[in-house]
Amino acid sequence: MIAETAKQNIILNDIIDIRPMDSWCTENLCLVGDAAHATTPNMGQGGCQAVEDAYVIAKLSESEKDWNIVFSQFEKIRKKKVHHIVKTSWTLGKIAQWENFTSFRNTIFRRIPESVNQKQMEKILKLEL
């Protein structure tokens, strides 16, 4: 399909990493998902984290009607987990791109103990509220 597509109809953009933002909220405004904490696709967590953001805001708004308080609480609850996922995904992407060390890279990934993988998975799946 790509070979049959005219070059002027192909959009090619660079992937650009952005540093995690220190603050996602300001008066009456709160960024969520990739707008607040864009992540590389290496862990498949970008959309998941956006859904978790929305869920946490919805749950907090059940008991608190001041949006600025909701947003402040949301940021405190979500920041540690999200920053961990963004950093881990970025690191995995860098390691996955080791073209001159593929056998070394593959050996490292194969030798990661199951207990480490399990702990990492639990950290990703746990939703704080």
Short mmCIF file of N, CA, C and O in Angstrom, two decimals:
data_model
loop_
_atom_site.label_atom_id
_atom_site.label_comp_id
_atom_site.label_asym_id
_atom_site.label_seq_id
_atom_site.Cartn_x
_atom_site.Cartn_y
_atom_site.Cartn_z
N MET A 1 0.82 -1.19 0.00
CA MET A 1 0.00 0.00 0.00
C MET A 1 0.86 1.26 0.00
O MET A 1 0.55 2.22 -0.69
N ILE A 2 1.93 1.23 0.78
CA ILE A 2 2.79 2.40 0.86
C ILE A 2 3.46 2.66 -0.49
O ILE A 2 3.54 3.80 -0.95
N ALA A 3 3.91 1.60 -1.14
CA ALA A 3 4.57 1.76 -2.43
C ALA A 3 3.63 2.36 -3.48
O ALA A 3 4.07 3.07 -4.38
N GLU A 4 2.35 2.09 -3.36
CA GLU A 4 1.36 2.59 -4.31
C GLU A 4 0.84 3.99 -3.96
O GLU A 4 0.08 4.58 -4.72
N THR A 5 1.22 4.51 -2.79
CA THR A 5 0.75 5.82 -2.35
C THR A 5 1.68 6.91 -2.88
O THR A 5 2.89 6.79 -2.78
N ALA A 6 1.07 7.96 -3.42
CA ALA A 6 1.86 9.08 -3.93
C ALA A 6 2.62 9.73 -2.77
O ALA A 6 2.08 9.89 -1.67
N LYS A 7 3.87 10.11 -3.01
CA LYS A 7 4.71 10.69 -1.95
C LYS A 7 4.07 11.90 -1.29
O LYS A 7 4.20 12.10 -0.09
N GLN A 8 3.37 12.75 -2.05
CA GLN A 8 2.75 13.94 -1.47
C GLN A 8 1.58 13.58 -0.54
O GLN A 8 1.12 14.42 0.23
N ASN A 9 1.12 12.33 -0.56
CA ASN A 9 0.03 11.90 0.32
C ASN A 9 0.52 11.18 1.57
O ASN A 9 -0.27 10.70 2.37
N ILE A 10 1.83 11.08 1.72
CA ILE A 10 2.40 10.44 2.91
C ILE A 10 2.85 11.52 3.87
O ILE A 10 3.59 12.42 3.51
N ILE A 11 2.38 11.41 5.08
CA ILE A 11 2.77 12.36 6.13
C ILE A 11 3.86 11.69 6.96
O ILE A 11 3.69 10.59 7.47
N LEU A 12 4.97 12.35 7.08
CA LEU A 12 6.10 11.83 7.84
C LEU A 12 6.50 12.87 8.88
O LEU A 12 6.90 13.98 8.55
N ASN A 13 6.35 12.51 10.13
CA ASN A 13 6.71 13.40 11.24
C ASN A 13 7.71 12.71 12.14
O ASN A 13 7.65 11.50 12.35
N ASP A 14 8.60 13.48 12.70
CA ASP A 14 9.54 12.95 13.68
C ASP A 14 8.83 12.71 15.00
O ASP A 14 7.87 13.40 15.33
N ILE A 15 9.32 11.73 15.74
CA ILE A 15 8.84 11.52 17.11
C ILE A 15 9.71 12.39 18.01
O ILE A 15 10.94 12.33 17.94
N ILE A 16 9.07 13.20 18.82
CA ILE A 16 9.81 14.11 19.68
C ILE A 16 9.40 13.85 21.13
O ILE A 16 8.22 13.86 21.46
N ASP A 17 10.38 13.59 21.96
CA ASP A 17 10.11 13.40 23.39
C ASP A 17 9.98 14.75 24.07
O ASP A 17 10.69 15.69 23.72
N ILE A 18 9.06 14.83 25.01
CA ILE A 18 8.97 16.03 25.83
C ILE A 18 9.19 15.62 27.29
O ILE A 18 8.82 14.52 27.69
N ARG A 19 9.81 16.50 28.03
CA ARG A 19 10.03 16.24 29.45
C ARG A 19 8.71 16.30 30.19
O ARG A 19 7.85 17.13 29.87
N PRO A 20 8.53 15.45 31.20
CA PRO A 20 7.30 15.53 32.00
C PRO A 20 7.14 16.91 32.62
O PRO A 20 8.11 17.52 33.06
N MET A 21 5.94 17.40 32.63
CA MET A 21 5.65 18.72 33.18
C MET A 21 5.57 18.64 34.71
O MET A 21 5.14 17.63 35.26
N ASP A 22 5.98 19.71 35.35
CA ASP A 22 5.92 19.76 36.81
C ASP A 22 4.49 19.91 37.32
O ASP A 22 4.15 19.42 38.38
N SER A 23 3.68 20.62 36.57
CA SER A 23 2.31 20.88 37.01
C SER A 23 1.35 20.67 35.85
O SER A 23 1.61 21.12 34.74
N TRP A 24 0.24 20.00 36.12
CA TRP A 24 -0.76 19.74 35.09
C TRP A 24 -1.97 20.66 35.24
O TRP A 24 -2.81 20.70 34.36
N CYS A 25 -2.05 21.35 36.36
CA CYS A 25 -3.26 22.10 36.67
C CYS A 25 -2.95 23.57 36.96
O CYS A 25 -1.90 23.91 37.49
N THR A 26 -3.91 24.39 36.61
CA THR A 26 -3.91 25.80 36.99
C THR A 26 -5.36 26.16 37.24
O THR A 26 -6.25 25.32 37.08
N GLU A 27 -5.62 27.36 37.59
CA GLU A 27 -6.98 27.75 37.97
C GLU A 27 -8.02 27.32 36.93
O GLU A 27 -7.98 27.72 35.78
N ASN A 28 -8.94 26.44 37.37
CA ASN A 28 -10.06 25.95 36.56
C ASN A 28 -9.65 25.21 35.30
O ASN A 28 -10.45 25.07 34.37
N LEU A 29 -8.42 24.71 35.24
CA LEU A 29 -7.96 23.99 34.06
C LEU A 29 -7.02 22.87 34.50
O LEU A 29 -6.15 23.07 35.33
N CYS A 30 -7.21 21.70 33.90
CA CYS A 30 -6.34 20.57 34.21
C CYS A 30 -6.11 19.76 32.94
O CYS A 30 -7.06 19.40 32.24
N LEU A 31 -4.86 19.50 32.65
CA LEU A 31 -4.51 18.66 31.51
C LEU A 31 -4.51 17.20 31.95
O LEU A 31 -4.14 16.88 33.08
N VAL A 32 -4.95 16.31 31.06
CA VAL A 32 -4.95 14.88 31.34
C VAL A 32 -4.35 14.14 30.15
O VAL A 32 -4.18 14.70 29.07
N GLY A 33 -4.06 12.88 30.35
CA GLY A 33 -3.54 12.05 29.26
C GLY A 33 -2.26 12.61 28.69
O GLY A 33 -1.44 13.20 29.38
N ASP A 34 -2.10 12.42 27.37
CA ASP A 34 -0.88 12.88 26.71
C ASP A 34 -0.68 14.39 26.80
O ASP A 34 0.45 14.86 26.72
N ALA A 35 -1.73 15.15 26.97
CA ALA A 35 -1.57 16.60 27.11
C ALA A 35 -0.78 16.93 28.37
O ALA A 35 -0.03 17.90 28.40
N ALA A 36 -0.93 16.11 29.39
CA ALA A 36 -0.23 16.34 30.66
C ALA A 36 1.06 15.54 30.75
O ALA A 36 2.05 16.02 31.28
N HIS A 37 1.02 14.33 30.26
CA HIS A 37 2.16 13.41 30.47
C HIS A 37 2.32 12.46 29.29
O HIS A 37 2.10 11.26 29.39
N ALA A 38 2.74 13.03 28.16
CA ALA A 38 2.96 12.23 26.96
C ALA A 38 4.01 11.16 27.24
O ALA A 38 4.98 11.40 27.94
N THR A 39 3.77 9.98 26.69
CA THR A 39 4.72 8.88 26.88
C THR A 39 5.00 8.20 25.56
O THR A 39 4.18 8.22 24.65
N THR A 40 6.17 7.62 25.47
CA THR A 40 6.52 6.85 24.28
C THR A 40 5.67 5.58 24.26
O THR A 40 5.18 5.14 25.29
N PRO A 41 5.49 4.96 23.10
CA PRO A 41 4.58 3.80 23.00
C PRO A 41 5.16 2.47 23.43
O PRO A 41 4.52 1.43 23.25
N ASN A 42 6.32 2.46 24.05
CA ASN A 42 7.03 1.21 24.33
C ASN A 42 6.35 0.28 25.32
O ASN A 42 6.63 -0.91 25.34
N MET A 43 5.49 0.81 26.16
CA MET A 43 4.77 -0.03 27.13
C MET A 43 3.28 -0.11 26.82
O MET A 43 2.55 -0.80 27.51
N GLY A 44 2.83 0.60 25.80
CA GLY A 44 1.41 0.60 25.46
C GLY A 44 0.54 1.18 26.56
O GLY A 44 -0.58 0.74 26.77
N GLN A 45 1.04 2.19 27.26
CA GLN A 45 0.34 2.72 28.43
C GLN A 45 -0.24 4.13 28.24
O GLN A 45 -0.94 4.62 29.12
N GLY A 46 0.02 4.78 27.11
CA GLY A 46 -0.45 6.15 26.92
C GLY A 46 -1.96 6.29 27.09
O GLY A 46 -2.44 7.06 27.92
N GLY A 47 -2.71 5.52 26.33
CA GLY A 47 -4.17 5.57 26.42
C GLY A 47 -4.67 5.08 27.76
O GLY A 47 -5.64 5.61 28.31
N CYS A 48 -4.01 4.07 28.31
CA CYS A 48 -4.41 3.54 29.61
C CYS A 48 -4.31 4.60 30.70
O CYS A 48 -5.21 4.72 31.54
N GLN A 49 -3.25 5.36 30.65
CA GLN A 49 -3.06 6.40 31.67
C GLN A 49 -4.08 7.53 31.51
O GLN A 49 -4.53 8.12 32.49
N ALA A 50 -4.47 7.82 30.28
CA ALA A 50 -5.51 8.83 30.06
C ALA A 50 -6.84 8.37 30.64
O ALA A 50 -7.56 9.16 31.28
N VAL A 51 -7.16 7.09 30.47
CA VAL A 51 -8.41 6.54 31.04
C VAL A 51 -8.35 6.58 32.57
O VAL A 51 -9.32 6.96 33.23
N GLU A 52 -7.20 6.22 33.13
CA GLU A 52 -7.05 6.28 34.58
C GLU A 52 -7.19 7.71 35.09
O GLU A 52 -7.81 7.95 36.12
N ASP A 53 -6.63 8.67 34.35
CA ASP A 53 -6.78 10.09 34.72
C ASP A 53 -8.25 10.45 34.82
O ASP A 53 -8.70 11.05 35.81
N ALA A 54 -9.00 10.12 33.79
CA ALA A 54 -10.43 10.46 33.75
C ALA A 54 -11.18 9.79 34.90
O ALA A 54 -12.04 10.41 35.55
N TYR A 55 -10.85 8.54 35.17
CA TYR A 55 -11.50 7.81 36.25
C TYR A 55 -11.24 8.48 37.60
O TYR A 55 -12.16 8.69 38.40
N VAL A 56 -9.99 8.83 37.85
CA VAL A 56 -9.64 9.45 39.14
C VAL A 56 -10.35 10.80 39.29
O VAL A 56 -10.90 11.09 40.35
N ILE A 57 -10.37 11.60 38.25
CA ILE A 57 -11.07 12.88 38.33
C ILE A 57 -12.56 12.66 38.59
O ILE A 57 -13.16 13.36 39.42
N ALA A 58 -13.15 11.70 37.91
CA ALA A 58 -14.58 11.42 38.12
C ALA A 58 -14.86 10.98 39.55
O ALA A 58 -15.82 11.45 40.18
N LYS A 59 -14.03 10.09 40.10
CA LYS A 59 -14.23 9.63 41.47
C LYS A 59 -14.05 10.77 42.48
O LYS A 59 -14.82 10.89 43.42
N LEU A 60 -13.03 11.59 42.27
CA LEU A 60 -12.81 12.71 43.19
C LEU A 60 -13.96 13.72 43.13
O LEU A 60 -14.34 14.30 44.15
N SER A 61 -14.51 13.91 41.95
CA SER A 61 -15.59 14.90 41.81
C SER A 61 -16.91 14.42 42.41
O SER A 61 -17.83 15.21 42.57
N GLU A 62 -17.01 13.16 42.77
CA GLU A 62 -18.21 12.66 43.44
C GLU A 62 -18.36 13.26 44.84
O GLU A 62 -19.47 13.48 45.30
N SER A 63 -17.23 13.52 45.50
CA SER A 63 -17.30 14.02 46.87
C SER A 63 -16.82 15.46 47.02
O SER A 63 -16.99 16.06 48.07
N GLU A 64 -16.23 16.01 45.97
CA GLU A 64 -15.71 17.38 46.02
C GLU A 64 -16.22 18.15 44.81
O GLU A 64 -16.07 17.71 43.69
N LYS A 65 -16.82 19.30 45.06
CA LYS A 65 -17.40 20.08 43.96
C LYS A 65 -16.52 21.24 43.50
O LYS A 65 -16.77 21.83 42.46
N ASP A 66 -15.48 21.55 44.25
CA ASP A 66 -14.55 22.60 43.84
C ASP A 66 -13.52 21.97 42.91
O ASP A 66 -12.68 21.17 43.32
N TRP A 67 -13.59 22.33 41.63
CA TRP A 67 -12.72 21.71 40.63
C TRP A 67 -11.24 21.94 40.90
O TRP A 67 -10.43 21.08 40.62
N ASN A 68 -10.89 23.07 41.47
CA ASN A 68 -9.48 23.31 41.76
C ASN A 68 -8.95 22.35 42.82
O ASN A 68 -7.81 21.91 42.75
N ILE A 69 -9.80 22.01 43.78
CA ILE A 69 -9.41 21.01 44.79
C ILE A 69 -9.32 19.63 44.15
O ILE A 69 -8.37 18.88 44.38
N VAL A 70 -10.30 19.29 43.30
CA VAL A 70 -10.28 18.02 42.58
C VAL A 70 -8.98 17.90 41.77
O VAL A 70 -8.29 16.88 41.82
N PHE A 71 -8.68 18.94 41.01
CA PHE A 71 -7.48 18.91 40.15
C PHE A 71 -6.19 18.78 40.97
O PHE A 71 -5.28 18.05 40.60
N SER A 72 -6.14 19.48 42.09
CA SER A 72 -4.96 19.40 42.96
C SER A 72 -4.80 17.98 43.53
O SER A 72 -3.70 17.43 43.54
N GLN A 73 -5.91 17.41 43.99
CA GLN A 73 -5.87 16.04 44.52
C GLN A 73 -5.49 15.05 43.42
O GLN A 73 -4.69 14.13 43.64
N PHE A 74 -6.07 15.23 42.25
CA PHE A 74 -5.78 14.37 41.10
C PHE A 74 -4.29 14.35 40.80
O PHE A 74 -3.69 13.30 40.64
N GLU A 75 -3.70 15.52 40.74
CA GLU A 75 -2.28 15.61 40.42
C GLU A 75 -1.43 14.90 41.48
O GLU A 75 -0.49 14.18 41.15
N LYS A 76 -1.77 15.08 42.74
CA LYS A 76 -1.02 14.42 43.82
C LYS A 76 -1.14 12.90 43.73
O LYS A 76 -0.18 12.18 43.97
N ILE A 77 -2.32 12.42 43.40
CA ILE A 77 -2.57 10.98 43.31
C ILE A 77 -1.84 10.36 42.12
O ILE A 77 -1.24 9.31 42.22
N ARG A 78 -1.89 11.00 40.99
CA ARG A 78 -1.45 10.39 39.73
C ARG A 78 0.03 10.60 39.38
O ARG A 78 0.61 9.80 38.66
N LYS A 79 0.63 11.65 39.87
CA LYS A 79 1.95 12.06 39.37
C LYS A 79 3.03 10.98 39.54
O LYS A 79 3.78 10.70 38.60
N LYS A 80 3.13 10.36 40.68
CA LYS A 80 4.20 9.38 40.92
C LYS A 80 4.10 8.21 39.94
O LYS A 80 5.08 7.82 39.31
N LYS A 81 2.91 7.65 39.79
CA LYS A 81 2.73 6.51 38.89
C LYS A 81 3.00 6.91 37.45
O LYS A 81 3.70 6.21 36.72
N VAL A 82 2.42 8.01 37.02
CA VAL A 82 2.57 8.45 35.64
C VAL A 82 4.02 8.74 35.30
O VAL A 82 4.52 8.32 34.26
N HIS A 83 4.73 9.42 36.18
CA HIS A 83 6.14 9.71 35.92
C HIS A 83 6.96 8.42 35.84
O HIS A 83 7.88 8.31 35.03
N HIS A 84 6.61 7.43 36.67
CA HIS A 84 7.29 6.14 36.60
C HIS A 84 7.07 5.49 35.23
O HIS A 84 8.02 4.99 34.61
N ILE A 85 5.85 5.50 34.76
CA ILE A 85 5.53 4.89 33.46
C ILE A 85 6.22 5.64 32.33
O ILE A 85 6.80 5.02 31.43
N VAL A 86 6.18 6.96 32.35
CA VAL A 86 6.83 7.75 31.30
C VAL A 86 8.33 7.45 31.27
O VAL A 86 8.90 7.20 30.20
N LYS A 87 8.97 7.44 32.43
CA LYS A 87 10.41 7.19 32.50
C LYS A 87 10.76 5.77 32.07
O LYS A 87 11.71 5.55 31.30
N THR A 88 10.00 4.80 32.54
CA THR A 88 10.27 3.40 32.19
C THR A 88 10.06 3.16 30.71
O THR A 88 10.88 2.49 30.06
N SER A 89 9.00 3.70 30.15
CA SER A 89 8.73 3.53 28.72
C SER A 89 9.85 4.15 27.88
O SER A 89 10.31 3.55 26.90
N TRP A 90 10.29 5.33 28.26
CA TRP A 90 11.38 6.00 27.54
C TRP A 90 12.66 5.15 27.60
O TRP A 90 13.33 4.94 26.60
N THR A 91 12.97 4.64 28.79
CA THR A 91 14.17 3.83 28.97
C THR A 91 14.09 2.54 28.14
O THR A 91 15.05 2.17 27.46
N LEU A 92 12.95 1.87 28.17
CA LEU A 92 12.78 0.65 27.37
C LEU A 92 12.94 0.94 25.88
O LEU A 92 13.53 0.15 25.14
N GLY A 93 12.43 2.07 25.44
CA GLY A 93 12.58 2.45 24.04
C GLY A 93 14.03 2.66 23.65
O GLY A 93 14.46 2.24 22.57
N LYS A 94 14.78 3.31 24.51
CA LYS A 94 16.20 3.52 24.24
C LYS A 94 16.95 2.19 24.18
O LYS A 94 17.78 1.97 23.29
N ILE A 95 16.65 1.30 25.10
CA ILE A 95 17.31 -0.01 25.12
C ILE A 95 16.92 -0.81 23.88
O ILE A 95 17.76 -1.46 23.25
N ALA A 96 15.65 -0.77 23.51
CA ALA A 96 15.17 -1.52 22.35
C ALA A 96 15.84 -1.06 21.06
O ALA A 96 15.91 -1.82 20.09
N GLN A 97 16.36 0.15 21.04
CA GLN A 97 16.99 0.69 19.83
C GLN A 97 18.50 0.45 19.78
O GLN A 97 19.17 0.96 18.89
N TRP A 98 19.03 -0.33 20.67
CA TRP A 98 20.45 -0.65 20.65
C TRP A 98 20.76 -1.54 19.45
O TRP A 98 20.75 -2.76 19.53
N GLU A 99 21.03 -0.96 18.33
CA GLU A 99 21.25 -1.73 17.11
C GLU A 99 22.58 -2.46 17.12
O GLU A 99 22.70 -3.56 16.57
N ASN A 100 23.61 -1.91 17.73
CA ASN A 100 24.92 -2.55 17.74
C ASN A 100 25.09 -3.57 18.85
O ASN A 100 26.11 -4.25 18.92
N PHE A 101 24.10 -3.66 19.71
CA PHE A 101 24.20 -4.57 20.86
C PHE A 101 22.95 -5.44 20.97
O PHE A 101 22.49 -5.73 22.07
N THR A 102 22.41 -5.87 19.85
CA THR A 102 21.13 -6.59 19.88
C THR A 102 21.19 -7.89 20.68
O THR A 102 20.28 -8.18 21.45
N SER A 103 22.25 -8.65 20.53
CA SER A 103 22.31 -9.92 21.28
C SER A 103 22.46 -9.65 22.78
O SER A 103 21.85 -10.33 23.61
N PHE A 104 23.24 -8.63 23.14
CA PHE A 104 23.37 -8.25 24.54
C PHE A 104 22.02 -7.78 25.10
O PHE A 104 21.59 -8.21 26.16
N ARG A 105 21.35 -6.90 24.34
CA ARG A 105 20.03 -6.40 24.74
C ARG A 105 19.05 -7.55 24.93
O ARG A 105 18.35 -7.63 25.94
N ASN A 106 19.01 -8.46 23.97
CA ASN A 106 18.06 -9.58 24.04
C ASN A 106 18.37 -10.49 25.22
O ASN A 106 17.46 -10.99 25.87
N THR A 107 19.65 -10.67 25.51
CA THR A 107 20.05 -11.48 26.66
C THR A 107 19.58 -10.83 27.96
O THR A 107 19.07 -11.50 28.86
N ILE A 108 19.75 -9.52 28.05
CA ILE A 108 19.30 -8.80 29.25
C ILE A 108 17.81 -9.02 29.46
O ILE A 108 17.37 -9.37 30.56
N PHE A 109 17.02 -8.81 28.42
CA PHE A 109 15.56 -8.95 28.56
C PHE A 109 15.16 -10.38 28.92
O PHE A 109 14.25 -10.60 29.71
N ARG A 110 15.84 -11.38 28.35
CA ARG A 110 15.50 -12.78 28.65
C ARG A 110 15.85 -13.14 30.09
O ARG A 110 15.23 -14.00 30.68
N ARG A 111 16.87 -12.49 30.65
CA ARG A 111 17.35 -12.85 31.99
C ARG A 111 16.70 -12.07 33.13
O ARG A 111 17.05 -12.27 34.29
N ILE A 112 15.80 -11.20 32.80
CA ILE A 112 15.10 -10.47 33.87
C ILE A 112 14.25 -11.49 34.63
O ILE A 112 13.42 -12.19 34.04
N PRO A 113 14.45 -11.60 35.92
CA PRO A 113 13.68 -12.58 36.70
C PRO A 113 12.18 -12.31 36.63
O PRO A 113 11.74 -11.16 36.57
N GLU A 114 11.41 -13.37 36.65
CA GLU A 114 9.95 -13.24 36.61
C GLU A 114 9.44 -12.40 37.76
O GLU A 114 8.48 -11.65 37.62
N SER A 115 10.09 -12.47 38.91
CA SER A 115 9.65 -11.68 40.06
C SER A 115 9.77 -10.18 39.78
O SER A 115 8.93 -9.39 40.22
N VAL A 116 10.79 -9.78 39.02
CA VAL A 116 10.96 -8.37 38.65
C VAL A 116 9.85 -7.96 37.68
O VAL A 116 9.24 -6.90 37.83
N ASN A 117 9.58 -8.81 36.70
CA ASN A 117 8.49 -8.52 35.76
C ASN A 117 7.15 -8.42 36.48
O ASN A 117 6.34 -7.55 36.19
N GLN A 118 6.93 -9.33 37.42
CA GLN A 118 5.68 -9.33 38.18
C GLN A 118 5.53 -8.06 39.01
O GLN A 118 4.46 -7.44 39.04
N LYS A 119 6.61 -7.65 39.67
CA LYS A 119 6.57 -6.43 40.48
C LYS A 119 6.28 -5.21 39.60
O LYS A 119 5.49 -4.33 39.97
N GLN A 120 6.92 -5.16 38.43
CA GLN A 120 6.70 -4.06 37.49
C GLN A 120 5.23 -4.03 37.04
O GLN A 120 4.60 -2.99 36.98
N MET A 121 4.68 -5.21 36.73
CA MET A 121 3.29 -5.30 36.29
C MET A 121 2.33 -4.85 37.39
O MET A 121 1.37 -4.12 37.12
N GLU A 122 2.60 -5.24 38.61
CA GLU A 122 1.75 -4.83 39.72
C GLU A 122 1.77 -3.31 39.90
O GLU A 122 0.74 -2.69 40.17
N LYS A 123 2.93 -2.72 39.72
CA LYS A 123 3.07 -1.27 39.85
C LYS A 123 2.26 -0.55 38.76
O LYS A 123 1.65 0.48 39.01
N ILE A 124 2.26 -1.11 37.57
CA ILE A 124 1.53 -0.52 36.46
C ILE A 124 0.02 -0.67 36.66
O ILE A 124 -0.76 0.25 36.40
N LEU A 125 -0.40 -1.84 37.12
CA LEU A 125 -1.83 -2.12 37.22
C LEU A 125 -2.50 -1.52 38.45
O LEU A 125 -3.72 -1.34 38.46
N LYS A 126 -1.74 -1.21 39.47
CA LYS A 126 -2.32 -0.67 40.70
C LYS A 126 -2.83 0.75 40.46
O LYS A 126 -2.11 1.60 39.96
N LEU A 127 -4.07 0.97 40.82
CA LEU A 127 -4.68 2.29 40.66
C LEU A 127 -4.92 2.88 42.05
O LEU A 127 -5.71 2.37 42.83
N GLU A 128 -4.19 3.95 42.35
CA GLU A 128 -4.35 4.65 43.63
C GLU A 128 -5.56 5.57 43.56
O GLU A 128 -5.82 6.19 42.55
N LEU A 129 -6.23 5.66 44.66
CA LEU A 129 -7.33 6.63 44.76
C LEU A 129 -7.54 7.08 46.17
O LEU A 129 -7.30 6.45 47.12
#
